[in-house]
Coordinates of C-alpha atoms and ligand atoms in Angstrom, one line a residue:
X1 CA 0.2 0.0 0.1
X2 CA 2.0 3.0 1.2
X3 CA 0.3 5.6 -0.9
X4 CA -2.1 8.6 0.4
X5 CA -5.3 7.2 -0.7
X6 CA -7.7 9.3 -2.1
X7 CA -10.2 11.0 0.6
X8 CA -13.1 9.6 1.1
X9 CA -12.3 6.6 0.0
X10 CA -13.5 5.5 -3.2
X11 CA -15.0 2.2 -1.9
X12 CA -18.5 0.8 -2.2
X13 CA -20.5 0.8 0.5
X14 CA -20.2 -2.2 3.3
X15 CA -22.5 -1.0 6.3
X16 CA -25.5 -2.8 5.8
X17 CA -28.5 -0.4 6.9
X18 CA -28.8 -2.0 9.9
X19 CA -33.3 -1.2 9.8
X20 CA -35.8 -0.5 7.5
X21 CA -35.3 3.0 8.1
X22 CA -37.1 5.1 5.3
X23 CA -37.0 2.2 2.5
X24 CA -34.5 4.1 0.5
X25 CA -31.4 2.0 1.7
X26 CA -29.8 4.9 3.7
X27 CA -29.1 5.0 7.3
X28 CA -31.1 8.9 8.8
X29 CA -29.0 11.0 10.7
X30 CA -29.5 13.6 9.1
X31 CA -33.0 15.6 9.8
X32 CA -33.2 15.0 13.2
X33 CA -36.4 12.9 13.5
X34 CA -37.4 10.7 16.2
X35 CA -35.8 7.8 15.1
X36 CA -38.7 5.6 17.7
X37 CA -41.3 6.7 15.2
X38 CA -44.5 8.1 17.2
X39 CA -46.1 6.5 20.6
X40 CA -47.6 2.9 20.1
X41 CA -50.9 5.1 21.0
X42 CA -50.9 7.5 18.0
X43 CA -49.3 4.6 15.5
X44 CA -52.6 3.3 16.6
X45 CA -55.1 5.9 16.1
X46 CA -53.1 6.9 12.7
X47 CA -54.2 3.9 11.7
X48 CA -57.6 4.0 12.4
X49 CA -57.8 7.4 10.6
X50 CA -56.6 5.5 6.9
X51 CA -61.0 5.7 6.3
X52 CA -61.4 9.2 6.7
X53 CA -58.5 10.2 3.9
X54 CA -61.2 10.7 1.3
X55 CA -62.5 13.3 2.9
X56 CA -61.4 17.0 3.7
X57 CA -61.5 17.8 7.4
X58 CA -62.4 21.2 7.2
X59 CA -64.8 20.6 10.6
X60 CA -61.7 19.6 12.5
X61 CA -59.8 23.0 11.9
X62 CA -61.3 24.1 15.3
X63 CA -60.9 21.5 17.6
X64 CA -57.1 21.0 16.4
X65 CA -57.0 25.0 17.5
X66 CA -58.3 24.3 21.0
X67 CA -56.9 21.2 21.5
X68 CA -53.2 22.9 21.3
X69 CA -54.6 25.9 22.9
X70 CA -56.1 23.6 25.6
X71 CA -52.6 22.2 25.7
X72 CA -50.8 25.1 25.8
X73 CA -53.5 27.3 28.6
X74 CA -53.8 29.8 25.9
X75 CA -57.0 31.0 23.7
X76 CA -57.3 29.6 20.2
X77 CA -57.0 33.3 18.8
X78 CA -53.3 32.9 19.8
X79 CA -53.3 29.3 18.1
X80 CA -52.1 29.1 14.3
X81 CA -51.4 25.5 12.8
X82 CA -49.9 25.1 9.8
X83 CA -48.2 22.4 7.6
X84 CA -45.2 21.8 9.6
X85 CA -43.6 24.8 11.7
X86 CA -41.4 25.8 8.4
X87 CA -44.9 26.5 7.3
X88 CA -45.1 29.2 10.1
X89 CA -41.4 30.4 9.5
X90 CA -43.0 31.5 5.8
X91 CA -45.9 32.9 7.1
X92 CA -43.8 35.3 9.7
X93 CA -41.5 36.4 6.8
X94 CA -44.5 37.3 4.5
X95 CA -46.4 39.3 7.0
X96 CA -43.3 40.9 9.0
X97 CA -40.7 41.3 6.2
X98 CA -40.4 42.2 2.4
X99 CA -38.4 44.8 0.6
X100 CA -36.4 47.4 2.8
X101 CA -37.3 45.7 6.1
X102 CA -34.4 43.3 7.8
X103 CA -34.3 40.3 9.4
X104 CA -31.7 39.3 12.0
X105 CA -30.2 36.5 13.1
X106 CA -27.9 33.5 14.2
X107 CA -25.1 31.8 12.3
X108 CA -25.2 29.4 12.1
X109 CA -28.9 28.8 12.8
X110 CA -31.8 26.8 11.1
X111 CA -32.4 27.9 7.0
X112 CA -35.3 28.5 6.8
X113 CA -36.1 32.3 7.8
X114 CA -33.5 33.3 5.9
X115 CA -34.2 31.6 2.5
X116 CA -38.2 33.0 3.3
X117 CA -36.6 36.4 3.9
X118 CA -34.6 36.8 1.2
X119 CA -38.0 35.5 -1.5
X120 CA -40.2 38.6 0.1
X121 CA -37.1 41.1 -1.0
X122 CA -35.7 41.6 3.0
X123 CA -32.0 41.6 3.5
X124 CA -31.3 39.2 6.4
X125 CA -28.3 40.0 9.1
X126 CA -26.8 37.0 10.3
X127 CA -24.9 37.3 13.7
X128 CA -22.0 34.5 14.9
X129 CA -23.2 32.8 17.5
X130 CA -21.1 33.6 20.9
X131 CA -18.3 31.0 22.3
X132 CA -21.1 29.2 24.2
X133 CA -22.7 28.5 21.2
X134 CA -25.5 30.3 22.6
X135 CA -27.1 33.4 20.4
X136 CA -25.0 36.6 20.9
X137 CA -28.3 38.7 21.9
X138 CA -26.0 41.8 22.5
X139 CA -24.5 41.5 19.1
X140 CA -28.1 41.1 17.4
X141 CA -29.5 44.3 19.2
X142 CA -27.3 46.6 17.8
X143 CA -28.5 45.4 14.2
X144 CA -32.0 46.3 15.4
X145 CA -33.1 49.4 13.4
X146 CA -36.6 51.3 11.8
X147 CA -36.0 48.2 8.9
X148 CA -36.1 45.7 11.5
X149 CA -38.9 43.4 10.8
X150 CA -38.0 40.0 12.3
X151 CA -36.2 38.5 14.6
X152 CA -35.2 34.6 14.2
X153 CA -33.5 32.8 17.9
X154 CA -33.8 29.0 17.9
X155 CA -33.8 27.5 20.8
X156 CA -32.1 25.0 21.0
X157 CA -30.1 26.0 18.1
X158 CA -30.6 24.0 15.4
X159 CA -27.5 23.4 14.0
X160 CA -25.5 23.9 17.3
X161 CA -27.8 21.8 19.9
X162 CA -27.1 24.7 22.2
X163 CA -29.2 27.1 24.5
X164 CA -29.2 30.2 24.6
X165 CA -30.1 31.8 28.3
X166 CA -33.8 32.3 29.1
X167 CA -33.2 35.3 31.0
X168 CA -30.7 37.0 28.2
X169 CA -33.8 36.6 25.8
X170 CA -35.6 38.6 28.2
X171 CA -33.6 41.1 28.6
X172 CA -33.0 41.7 24.9
X173 CA -37.0 41.6 24.4
X174 CA -37.2 44.5 26.8
X175 CA -34.8 46.5 24.5
X176 CA -36.7 46.0 21.4
X177 CA -39.2 48.0 19.4
X178 CA -42.5 47.5 20.1
X179 CA -43.0 47.3 16.0
X180 CA -40.1 44.5 15.9
X181 CA -41.2 40.3 15.6
X182 CA -39.2 37.7 17.7
X183 CA -39.9 34.6 16.3
X184 CA -38.8 32.1 19.1
X185 CA -38.7 28.5 17.5
X186 CA -38.8 25.9 19.8
X187 CA -39.1 23.0 17.8
X188 CA -36.8 20.9 20.2
X189 CA -38.1 21.9 23.1
X190 CA -39.2 18.6 24.8
X191 CA -35.1 17.6 25.4
X192 CA -34.4 20.7 26.7
X193 CA -36.4 21.3 29.1
X194 CA -34.0 19.7 31.7
X195 CA -31.5 22.6 31.6
X196 CA -31.8 24.8 34.2
X197 CA -31.0 27.9 31.3
X198 CA -34.2 26.7 29.2
X199 CA -37.7 27.7 29.7
X200 CA -39.9 27.9 27.4
X201 CA -41.8 31.3 26.3
X202 CA -44.9 29.3 25.8
X203 CA -44.8 27.5 29.4
X204 CA -44.0 30.5 31.4
X205 CA -44.8 33.4 28.7
X206 CA -44.1 37.3 28.7
X207 CA -46.5 39.5 28.1
X208 CA -45.0 40.4 24.8
X209 CA -46.9 41.3 21.9
X210 CA -43.9 41.0 20.1
X211 CA -43.0 37.3 21.0
X212 CA -44.1 34.5 18.3
X213 CA -43.2 30.7 19.6
X214 CA -43.2 28.3 17.1
X215 CA -43.5 24.6 18.0
X216 CA -43.7 21.5 15.7
X217 CA -45.3 17.6 15.9
X218 CA -42.1 16.6 13.6
X219 CA -39.3 15.6 16.4
X220 CA -40.1 14.6 20.0
X221 CA -43.6 13.6 18.7
X222 CA -42.0 11.4 15.8
X223 CA -44.4 12.6 13.3
X224 CA -42.2 14.8 10.5
X225 CA -43.9 13.2 8.0
X226 CA -47.3 14.0 8.5
X227 CA -46.6 18.0 8.3
X228 CA -47.6 20.0 11.6
X229 CA -46.5 22.7 13.3
X230 CA -47.5 25.7 14.8
X231 CA -47.2 29.2 16.3
X232 CA -48.3 30.4 19.2
X233 CA -48.7 34.5 19.8
X234 CA -50.8 37.5 20.5
X235 CA -53.9 37.4 18.9
X236 CA -53.5 40.1 16.8
X237 CA -49.9 38.8 15.8
X238 CA -51.6 35.4 14.8
X239 CA -54.3 37.5 12.7
X240 CA -51.6 39.1 11.0
X241 CA -50.0 35.9 10.2
X242 CA -53.2 33.8 9.5
X243 CA -53.4 35.7 6.3
X244 CA -50.3 34.1 4.9
X245 CA -51.3 30.5 5.6
X246 CA -52.4 28.5 3.4
X247 CA -56.1 27.7 3.9
X248 CA -56.8 23.7 3.3
X249 CA -52.9 22.6 4.8
X250 CA -54.2 20.2 7.5
X251 CA -54.4 16.3 6.5
X252 CA -56.8 14.2 7.9
X253 CA -54.8 11.7 9.2
X254 CA -53.1 14.4 11.6
X255 CA -56.0 15.8 12.0
X256 CA -57.2 12.7 14.1
X257 CA -53.9 12.5 15.8
X258 CA -53.2 15.8 17.4
X259 CA -55.3 15.0 20.6
X260 CA -53.9 11.3 21.1
X261 CA -50.2 12.6 20.5
X262 CA -50.5 15.7 23.1
X263 CA -52.3 13.1 26.0
X264 CA -49.6 11.2 25.4
X265 CA -47.3 12.3 28.0
X266 CA -46.3 8.8 29.5
X267 CA -45.2 7.9 25.2
X268 CA -43.6 11.4 25.2
X269 CA -41.6 10.9 28.1
X270 CA -40.3 7.6 27.2
X271 CA -38.9 9.2 24.6
X272 CA -37.2 12.1 26.5
X273 CA -35.5 9.5 28.4
X274 CA -34.1 7.5 25.4
X275 CA -33.1 10.4 24.2
X276 CA -30.9 11.3 27.3
X277 CA -29.4 7.6 26.9
X278 CA -28.8 7.7 23.3
X279 CA -27.1 11.0 23.5
X280 CA -25.3 10.0 26.9
X281 CA -24.3 7.1 24.7
X282 CA -23.0 8.9 22.1
X283 CA -21.1 11.5 24.1
X284 CA -19.7 7.8 25.6
X285 CA -18.3 7.3 22.3
X286 CA -17.1 10.2 21.1
X287 CA -14.7 10.7 24.6
X288 CA -13.1 7.7 23.7
X289 CA -12.1 9.0 20.0
X290 CA -11.4 12.3 22.0
X291 CA -13.8 14.0 20.3
X292 CA -16.2 16.6 22.5
X293 CA -19.2 17.2 21.2
X294 CA -20.9 20.4 22.2
X295 CA -23.1 20.0 24.3
X296 CA -26.4 19.2 23.5
X297 CA -29.9 20.3 24.5
X298 CA -31.6 18.1 21.5
X299 CA -31.7 15.0 19.5
X300 CA -28.5 15.6 17.1
X301 CA -25.4 16.9 18.2
X302 CA -22.5 18.4 16.8
X303 CA -19.0 18.4 16.9
X304 CA -15.4 19.5 15.3
X305 CA -13.3 17.5 13.7
X306 CA -10.7 19.1 12.9
X307 CA -10.9 18.1 9.3
X308 CA -13.2 19.9 6.8
X309 CA -17.0 18.4 7.1
X310 CA -17.5 17.7 3.6
X311 CA -15.8 15.0 2.7
X312 CA -16.4 13.2 5.7
X313 CA -20.6 13.7 5.2
X314 CA -19.1 11.9 1.8
X315 CA -17.8 9.0 3.4
X316 CA -20.6 8.2 5.3
X317 CA -22.5 9.3 2.5
X318 CA -20.7 6.2 0.9
X319 CA -21.4 4.1 3.7
X320 CA -25.0 4.9 3.5
X321 CA -25.2 6.9 6.6
X322 CA -26.5 10.1 5.8
X323 CA -25.5 13.3 8.3
X324 CA -26.1 16.5 8.9
X325 CA -25.4 18.9 6.0
X326 CA -22.4 21.4 6.2
X327 CA -23.1 24.5 8.2
X328 CA -21.2 27.3 7.3
X329 CA -19.0 28.8 8.6
X330 CA -18.5 25.7 11.2
X331 CA -16.7 24.2 8.4
X332 CA -14.9 21.6 10.5
X333 CA -17.9 20.5 12.8
X334 CA -20.3 17.2 11.5
X335 CA -24.1 17.3 12.6
X336 CA -25.5 13.8 13.8
X337 CA -28.8 12.9 14.7
X338 CA -29.3 10.1 17.4
X339 CA -30.2 6.9 16.1
X340 CA -30.9 3.5 17.5
X341 CA -28.2 1.3 19.0
X342 CA -27.6 -0.2 15.7
X343 CA -27.2 3.2 14.1
X344 CA -25.2 4.6 15.9
X345 CA -22.7 1.4 15.9
X346 CA -22.6 1.4 11.9
X347 CA -21.7 5.5 12.5
X348 CA -18.9 4.7 14.7
X349 CA -17.7 1.7 12.8
X350 CA -17.7 3.9 9.6
X351 CA -16.1 6.5 11.5
X352 CA -13.1 4.1 12.6
X353 CA -12.6 3.8 8.5
X354 CA -11.6 7.6 7.9
X355 CA -8.1 7.4 7.3
X356 CA -7.1 10.0 10.1
X357 CA -9.6 9.1 12.4
X358 CA -6.9 6.9 14.6
X359 CA -4.4 9.7 14.7
X360 CA -6.8 11.9 15.8
X361 CA -6.8 9.9 18.9
X362 CA -3.5 11.1 19.7
X363 CA -3.9 15.0 19.0
Ligands
PLP1 C1 -35.0 24.5 14.3 C2 -35.9 23.8 13.4 N1 -37.0 24.3 13.1 C3 -38.7 23.7 12.1 C4 -38.0 23.2 11.7 C5 -38.9 22.4 11.1 O1 -40.1 20.9 11.2 P1 -41.4 21.1 10.4 O2 -41.3 21.9 9.5 O3 -41.7 19.5 10.0 O4 -42.4 21.2 11.8 C6 -36.6 21.8 11.6 C7 -36.5 20.7 11.0 O5 -35.6 20.2 11.0 C8 -35.8 22.4 12.3 O6 -34.6 21.9 12.5

């Protein structure tokens, strides 16, 4: 041998996917889904809902809104659901941005608000996360001006899995003009609740018309493919956003299972526990390899691999494992969603095949 192998290695895929997954032959550690699927009770509700799909679920709209409102102890006028929280993010950009307006966000963060903001003609100001991977709210503040329409705070943040302290966000809010809207994206809320620095802006609301909180059924509820997310905000703000939502986006299956999902606290609690164990397993396996992931408050982990991410992403892909995309400017980091024990075994086996991964252990 002795020759320097082309990196990533041009090998045929060797790892057999350990589970059916999405049926596409890949192990999916790329989209921060709940690998365990919905709870058993929700799965049963989905099965019995299939007989209803020839009908529009129009009569369910009020009920869904009320169930979400009851769950959060808010008024129905404070709730807007949509086709995933992605649609809520798009709707917020439509309602509060446009040519001459400005979105302020972190870098890196979840990309959808930025992409939608640009389609409205708005300018995007991206402020690097601070050294603890929290939003640098002080720096974001300095960009706030008359044109600021929307501020996006992803908490916990995707892709870094990190938290921005609750108290800091509250202080930040008090300094903003009344006309600014702040989306606090709590997609990963359920995985973060054990941290003392974190608290939801729905569970502990601040009486502030600027705040829009978004949540989703795509993560801990295991319903990413059923597409339901929502916003909780002041009635006036919900009304402003409602104008832009796709009117008939609710699907007949998710309409039947929302109530079951929200009431299955045992099932969801079990997912949170499992995720905590899976996360610890990952940290242990990473530690053995001298890797130090960023402290995770989610169902995914980001870590510095001290080598460019792109060839590593490609290496995993060749081994039939999809990991998170490249998130500039964190060019030497990879994001890995937590999977089953078998998925993670395959992940570490593929990791150990990286030519420099052994040397890495002697850093
Ligand atoms: C932070 C964040 N917000 C929103 C979403 C979108 O979720 P959905 O449209 O499935 O509700 C995601 C998905 O990965 C996310 O990571």
